[in-house]
XYZ file of C-alpha atoms in Angstrom:
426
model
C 202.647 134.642 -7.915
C 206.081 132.712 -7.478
C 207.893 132.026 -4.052
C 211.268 131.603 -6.022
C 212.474 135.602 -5.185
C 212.275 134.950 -1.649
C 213.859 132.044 -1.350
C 218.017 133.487 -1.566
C 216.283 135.664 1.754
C 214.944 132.650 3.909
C 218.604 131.142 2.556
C 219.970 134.292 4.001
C 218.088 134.781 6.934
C 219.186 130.582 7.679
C 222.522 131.275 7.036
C 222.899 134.412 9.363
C 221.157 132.296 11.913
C 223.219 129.108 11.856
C 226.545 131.889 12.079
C 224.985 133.307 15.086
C 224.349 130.337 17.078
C 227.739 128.938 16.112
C 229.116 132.195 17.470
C 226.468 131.965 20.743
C 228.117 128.132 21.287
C 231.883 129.817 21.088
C 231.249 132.015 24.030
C 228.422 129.760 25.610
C 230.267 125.924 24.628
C 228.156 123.258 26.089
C 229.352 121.450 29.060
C 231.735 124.139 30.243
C 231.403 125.701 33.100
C 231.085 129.362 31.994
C 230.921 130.571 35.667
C 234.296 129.672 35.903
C 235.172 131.710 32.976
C 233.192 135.106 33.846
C 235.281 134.729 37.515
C 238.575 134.576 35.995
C 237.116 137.611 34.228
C 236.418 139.274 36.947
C 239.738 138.470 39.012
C 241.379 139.901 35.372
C 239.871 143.007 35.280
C 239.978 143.263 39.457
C 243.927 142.662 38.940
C 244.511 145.306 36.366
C 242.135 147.808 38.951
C 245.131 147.091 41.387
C 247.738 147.376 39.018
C 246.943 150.606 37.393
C 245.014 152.742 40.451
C 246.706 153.755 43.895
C 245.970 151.464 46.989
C 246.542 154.559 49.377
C 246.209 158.237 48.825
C 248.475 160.665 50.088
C 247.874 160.188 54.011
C 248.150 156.610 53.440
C 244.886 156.008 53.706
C 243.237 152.790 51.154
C 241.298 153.818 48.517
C 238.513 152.064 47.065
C 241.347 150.265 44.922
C 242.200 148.512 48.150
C 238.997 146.746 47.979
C 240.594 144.574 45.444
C 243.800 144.191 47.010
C 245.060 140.738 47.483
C 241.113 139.743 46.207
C 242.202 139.708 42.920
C 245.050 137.041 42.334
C 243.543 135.028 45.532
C 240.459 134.407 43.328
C 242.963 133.786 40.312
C 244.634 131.445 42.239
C 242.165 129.303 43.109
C 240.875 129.205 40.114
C 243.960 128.133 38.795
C 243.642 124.880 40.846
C 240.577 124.727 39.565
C 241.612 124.947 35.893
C 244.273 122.064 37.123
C 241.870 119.291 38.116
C 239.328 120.310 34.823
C 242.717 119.909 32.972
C 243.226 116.626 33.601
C 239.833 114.888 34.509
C 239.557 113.013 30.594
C 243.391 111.935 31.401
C 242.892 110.336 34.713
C 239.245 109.226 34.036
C 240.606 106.809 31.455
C 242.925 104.661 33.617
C 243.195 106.877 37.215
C 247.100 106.622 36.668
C 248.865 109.859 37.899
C 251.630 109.089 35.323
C 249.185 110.020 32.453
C 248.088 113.066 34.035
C 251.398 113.962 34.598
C 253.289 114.764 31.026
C 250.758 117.261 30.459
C 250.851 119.207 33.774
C 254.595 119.239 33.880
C 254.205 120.566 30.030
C 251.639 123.481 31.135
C 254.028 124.660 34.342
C 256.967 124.519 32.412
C 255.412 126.653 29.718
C 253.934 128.920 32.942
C 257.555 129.135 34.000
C 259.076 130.381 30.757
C 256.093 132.468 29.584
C 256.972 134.233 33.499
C 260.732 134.065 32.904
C 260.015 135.777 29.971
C 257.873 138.873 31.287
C 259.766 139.163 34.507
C 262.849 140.609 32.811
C 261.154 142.972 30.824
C 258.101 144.245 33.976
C 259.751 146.739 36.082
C 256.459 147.964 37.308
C 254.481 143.942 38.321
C 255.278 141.460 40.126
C 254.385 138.937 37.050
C 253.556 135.800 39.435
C 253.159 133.140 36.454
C 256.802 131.559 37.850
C 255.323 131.124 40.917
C 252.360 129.382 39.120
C 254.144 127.040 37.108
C 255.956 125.508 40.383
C 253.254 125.380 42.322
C 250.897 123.041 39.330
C 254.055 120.913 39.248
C 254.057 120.554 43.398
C 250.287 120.264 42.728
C 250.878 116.812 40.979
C 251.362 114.826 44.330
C 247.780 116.084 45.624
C 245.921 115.684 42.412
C 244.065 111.503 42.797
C 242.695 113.035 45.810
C 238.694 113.370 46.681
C 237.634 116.439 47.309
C 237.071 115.666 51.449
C 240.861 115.694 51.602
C 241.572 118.535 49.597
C 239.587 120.952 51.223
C 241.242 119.209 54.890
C 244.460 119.893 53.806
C 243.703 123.458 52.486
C 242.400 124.412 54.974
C 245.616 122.585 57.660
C 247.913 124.724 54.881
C 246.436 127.829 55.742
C 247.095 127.857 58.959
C 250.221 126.052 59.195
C 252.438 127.200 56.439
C 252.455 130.678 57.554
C 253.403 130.329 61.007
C 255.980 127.835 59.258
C 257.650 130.670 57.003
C 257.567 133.216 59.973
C 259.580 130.623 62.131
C 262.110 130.178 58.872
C 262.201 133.723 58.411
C 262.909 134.910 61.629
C 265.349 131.654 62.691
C 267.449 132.480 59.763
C 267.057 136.350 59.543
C 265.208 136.118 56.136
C 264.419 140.097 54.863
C 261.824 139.959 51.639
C 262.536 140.961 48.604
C 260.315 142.090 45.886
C 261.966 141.926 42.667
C 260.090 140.529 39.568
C 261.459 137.347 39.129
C 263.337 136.767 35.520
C 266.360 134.871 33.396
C 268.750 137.247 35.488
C 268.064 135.334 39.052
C 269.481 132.105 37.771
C 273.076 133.529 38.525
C 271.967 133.292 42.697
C 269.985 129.964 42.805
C 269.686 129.740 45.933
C 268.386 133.442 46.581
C 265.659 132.889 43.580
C 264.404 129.626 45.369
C 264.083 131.864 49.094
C 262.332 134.168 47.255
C 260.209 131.563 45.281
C 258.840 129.539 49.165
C 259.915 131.944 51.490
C 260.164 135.835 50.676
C 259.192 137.072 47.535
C 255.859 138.728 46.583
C 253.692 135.424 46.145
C 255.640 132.714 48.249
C 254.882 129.177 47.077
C 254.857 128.095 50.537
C 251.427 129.763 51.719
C 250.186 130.139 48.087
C 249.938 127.041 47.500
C 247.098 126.400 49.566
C 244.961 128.554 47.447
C 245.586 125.966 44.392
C 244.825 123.643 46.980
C 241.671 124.358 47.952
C 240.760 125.532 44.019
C 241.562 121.949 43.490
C 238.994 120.652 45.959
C 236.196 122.730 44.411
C 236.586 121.349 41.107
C 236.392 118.034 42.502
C 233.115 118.764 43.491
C 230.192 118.697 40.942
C 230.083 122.406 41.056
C 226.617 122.905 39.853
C 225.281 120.763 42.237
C 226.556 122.007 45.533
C 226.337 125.946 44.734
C 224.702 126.966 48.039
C 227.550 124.804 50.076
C 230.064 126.745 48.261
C 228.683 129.573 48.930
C 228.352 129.073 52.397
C 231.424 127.583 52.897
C 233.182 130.436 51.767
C 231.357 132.752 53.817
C 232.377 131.116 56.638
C 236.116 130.781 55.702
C 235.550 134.572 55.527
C 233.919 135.378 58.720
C 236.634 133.050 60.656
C 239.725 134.945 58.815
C 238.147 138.155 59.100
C 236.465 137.556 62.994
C 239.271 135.588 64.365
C 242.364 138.407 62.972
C 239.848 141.664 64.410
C 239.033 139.561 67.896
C 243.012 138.977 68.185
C 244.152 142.578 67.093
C 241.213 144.423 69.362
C 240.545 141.946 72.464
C 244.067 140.308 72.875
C 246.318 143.500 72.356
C 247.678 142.447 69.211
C 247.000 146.344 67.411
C 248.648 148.060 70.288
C 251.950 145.416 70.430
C 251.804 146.129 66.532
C 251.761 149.683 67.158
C 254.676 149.590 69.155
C 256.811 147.116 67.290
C 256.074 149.130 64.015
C 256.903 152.259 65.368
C 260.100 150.178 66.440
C 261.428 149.273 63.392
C 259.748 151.698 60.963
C 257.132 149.743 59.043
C 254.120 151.247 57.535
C 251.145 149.424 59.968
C 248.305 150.587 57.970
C 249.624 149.674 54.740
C 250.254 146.092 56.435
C 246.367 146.225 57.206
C 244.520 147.995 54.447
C 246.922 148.240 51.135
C 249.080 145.057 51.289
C 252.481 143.670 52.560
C 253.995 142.239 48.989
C 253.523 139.004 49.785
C 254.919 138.470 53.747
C 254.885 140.000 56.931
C 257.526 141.074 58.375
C 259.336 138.171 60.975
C 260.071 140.505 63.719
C 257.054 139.814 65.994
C 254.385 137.221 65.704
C 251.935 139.143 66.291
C 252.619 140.207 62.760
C 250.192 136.769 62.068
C 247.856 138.271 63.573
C 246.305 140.896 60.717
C 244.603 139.885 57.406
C 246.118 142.864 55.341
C 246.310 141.930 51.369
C 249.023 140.205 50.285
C 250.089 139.433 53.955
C 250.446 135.586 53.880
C 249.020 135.005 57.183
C 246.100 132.254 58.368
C 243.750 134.982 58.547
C 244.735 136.498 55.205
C 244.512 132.690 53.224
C 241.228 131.957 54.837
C 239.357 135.258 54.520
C 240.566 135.827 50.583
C 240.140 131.836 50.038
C 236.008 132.501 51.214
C 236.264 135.477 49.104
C 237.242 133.365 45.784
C 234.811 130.373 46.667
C 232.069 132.577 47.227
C 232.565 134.350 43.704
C 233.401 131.497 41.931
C 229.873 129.884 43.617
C 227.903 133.356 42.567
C 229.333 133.705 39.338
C 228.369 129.596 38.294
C 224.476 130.507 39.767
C 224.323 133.639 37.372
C 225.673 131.071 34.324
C 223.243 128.432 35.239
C 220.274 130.794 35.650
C 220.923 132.340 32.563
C 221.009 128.686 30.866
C 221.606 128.807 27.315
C 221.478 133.036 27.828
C 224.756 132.583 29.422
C 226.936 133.973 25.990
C 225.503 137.594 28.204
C 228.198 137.197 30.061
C 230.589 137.109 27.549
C 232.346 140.618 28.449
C 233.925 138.624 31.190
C 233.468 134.951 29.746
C 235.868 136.123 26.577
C 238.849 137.188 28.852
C 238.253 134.555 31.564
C 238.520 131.646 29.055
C 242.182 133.197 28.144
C 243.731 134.106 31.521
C 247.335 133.141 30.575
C 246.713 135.378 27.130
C 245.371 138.395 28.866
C 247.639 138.559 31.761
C 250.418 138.421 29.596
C 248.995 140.819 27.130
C 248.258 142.767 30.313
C 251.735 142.747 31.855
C 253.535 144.134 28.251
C 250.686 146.695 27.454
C 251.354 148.764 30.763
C 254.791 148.890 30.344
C 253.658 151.067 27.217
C 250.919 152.840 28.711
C 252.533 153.694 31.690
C 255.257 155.625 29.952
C 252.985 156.722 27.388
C 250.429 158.192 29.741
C 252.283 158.934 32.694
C 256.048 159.314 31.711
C 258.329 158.233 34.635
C 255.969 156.383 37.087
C 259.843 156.115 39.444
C 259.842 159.890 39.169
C 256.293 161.376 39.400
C 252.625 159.474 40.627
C 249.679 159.381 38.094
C 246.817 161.652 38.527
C 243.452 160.347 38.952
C 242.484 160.639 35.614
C 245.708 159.007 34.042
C 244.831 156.257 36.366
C 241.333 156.427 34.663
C 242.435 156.796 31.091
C 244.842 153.948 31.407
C 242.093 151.152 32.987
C 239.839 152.160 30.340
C 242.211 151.827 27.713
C 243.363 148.316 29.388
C 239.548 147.365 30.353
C 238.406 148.010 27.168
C 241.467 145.992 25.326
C 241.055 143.100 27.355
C 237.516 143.132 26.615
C 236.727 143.412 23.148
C 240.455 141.273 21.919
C 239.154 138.125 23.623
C 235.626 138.806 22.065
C 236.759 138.947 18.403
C 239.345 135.951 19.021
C 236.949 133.690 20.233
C 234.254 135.071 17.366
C 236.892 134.776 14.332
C 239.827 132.816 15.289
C 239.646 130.356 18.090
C 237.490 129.562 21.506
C 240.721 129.352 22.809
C 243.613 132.159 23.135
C 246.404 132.118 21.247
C 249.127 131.383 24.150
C 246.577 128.328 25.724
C 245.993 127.142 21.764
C 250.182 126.682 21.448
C 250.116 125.231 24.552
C 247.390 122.598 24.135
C 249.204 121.928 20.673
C 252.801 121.591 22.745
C 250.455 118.780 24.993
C 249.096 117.360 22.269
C 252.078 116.370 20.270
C 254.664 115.908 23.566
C 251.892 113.871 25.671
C 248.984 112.243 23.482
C 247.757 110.633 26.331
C 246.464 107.448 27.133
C 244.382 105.061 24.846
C 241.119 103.969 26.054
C 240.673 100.421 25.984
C 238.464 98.697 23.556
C 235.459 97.978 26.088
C 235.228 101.610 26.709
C 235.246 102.459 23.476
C 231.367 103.303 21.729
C 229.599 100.413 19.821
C 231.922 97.894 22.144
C 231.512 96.002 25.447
């Protein structure tokens, strides 16, 4: 009896194989580190939670959604610096010059800048933050041919410091915050967009920075090999912002001088503590440093959601690396963490749509709990299954990070590596 009929199957059956495990390698690519990917995923989807439910219910109470609260872009933050150093490692390992490292990074926050520029002036309901972003990677520059020792020093000096630094600005020079998405329309006050930028807006560069900071150090490390440190280490950035604010605010009278000075001036003392400040506290008392609300900008704030990050950045890295060459399982968070600047932009123009769509005026009347629902699905679900067909048909890179690596490409080739390094040579 001939073999010859099932022959076109075993073809079959090979090709259907080798199209799998070139789809497995898209989601799982060797030598990255997928953990990486699944916690930008997470800080994605943790963002959009924030953006789309209600921090505080009608007493002013948090909700669960406050869980998430100033979490969420902490953890994208420092993964940001993170994405900084990964960025450039082939660039500086070939001659350790900044100036090669350079071109491209300036490239990337320009792009950041525009790409924010762009969405700001058409978001009236985020505060798109990618502006921010693209001056803090070019700041960024001047720490990036340092060891990781130094980087997680001066993180951690920045997160202390640079707080009490903008509270003594703001209050020496009467400074009130504004939160106003920043777009093409702020160029016509300069010098109002830059206080807003370092000083007063809803992610000030000056204390922010330290998160890209201290993302940097971590991906100086060799991440897979000191897992349990991170881990650690971010529990116990936690425990001191966390500890140190609720010994302050309970056994030094900070809550009841809060109390009164709120009560003074009319601000909202549990939102300050449980749903978020916008970026600031305000400079009226510093005992205002005190608290480790979201989105507050204080030491205890920065240290507590900097542990947070490290801590699921280290967890998220153990799952990949148990799961080995399983890892493409994680690929529901992988997919959209491997596009951040894709999906949050995506993110940013869909709501405007669903929001009116699914709410009407969100000025004029608040979203029930089940438009709240409807619109996370219809987001989660997006942000999910878009990434997962891009990186299956198209690309394993989104299409706004594909332009830009093309823009970096062409504009900065990079440097050559000499002829001794080269392979077959030396």
């Amino acid at each position: 009896m001939s073999s010859h009929p099932a022959e076109p199957h075993r073809a079959h059956d090979a090709d259907s194989t080798a199209t799998s495990a070139r789809v497995a390698r898209r989601f799982s690519p060797d030598g990255r580190l997928i953990g990486l990917d699944v916690a930008r995923g997470i800080a994605l989807l943790a963002m959009m939670v924030t953006h789309i439910f209600a921090l505080g219910d009608e007493m002013g109470m948090p909700t669960w959604a406050a869980v998430f609260a100033g979490r969420a872009s902490a953890l994208f933050a420092v993964l940001a610096g993170c994405s900084l150093v990964l960025s450039t490692r082939s660039r500086m390992a070939v001659s350790g010059r900044l100036r090669d490292a350079a071109p491209s990074v300036l490239i990337r926050a320009a792009a950041i800048v525009l790409i924010g520029l762009c969405l700001g002036s058409i978001s009236g309901l985020l505060a798109v933050i990618l502006v921010n972003y693209g001056i803090m990677f070019a700041l960024a520059l001047f720490f990036l041919r340092l060891r990781a020792g130094a980087l997680f020093a001066i993180a951690g000096v920045w997160m202390v410091v640079s707080p009490v630094v903008s509270m003594w600005v703001r209050s020496t020079f009467l400074l009130e915050p504004s939160y106003l998405p920043m777009g093409f329309f702020d160029f016509a006050t300069p010098g109002t967009m830059l206080t807003d930028l370092f000083l007063t807006g809803y992610y000030p560069v000056l204390q922010w920075l330290s998160y890209i900071l201290l993302g940097m150090a971590v991906a100086k490390l060799d991440i897979g090999r000191h897992l349990l440190a991170l881990f650690t280490a971010g529990l116990g950035l936690f425990v001191v912002g966390r500890g140190a604010s609720w010994i302050l605010l309970n056994a030094f009278g900070g809550d009841a001088a809060l109390v009164e000075v709120s009560q003074m001036w009319g601000t909202d003392l549990t939102a300050a503590l449980f749903t978020g400040s916008y970026g600031v506290t305000p400079a009226r008392s510093w005992w205002w440093l005190a608290i480790a609300g979201p989105h507050s900008g204080t030491p205890f704030d920065l240290l507590s959601t900097g542990g947070t990050a490290v801590m699921t950045i280290a967890a998220c890295q153990a799952a990949a690396v148990l799961l080995g060459r399983q890892s493409w399982v994680l690929a529901p968070l992988s997919g959209p963490g491997s596009m951040p600047l894709s999906v949050y932009s995506a993110h940013v123009v869909l709501l405007e749509i669903t929001r009116s769509q699914i709410v009407g005026d969100p000025l004029e009347e608040s979203a029930t709990t089940g438009e709240q629902t409807l619109e996370f699905v219809i987001h989660a679900l997006t942000f999910v299954l878009l990434p997962l067909l891009w990186k299956a048909f198209v690309s394993s890179r989104g299409p706004l990070e594909g332009g830009m690596a093309g823009i970096i490409r062409v504009a900065s080739p990079g440097p050559k590596r000499p002829a001794s390094d080269l392979p077959g040579r030396g």
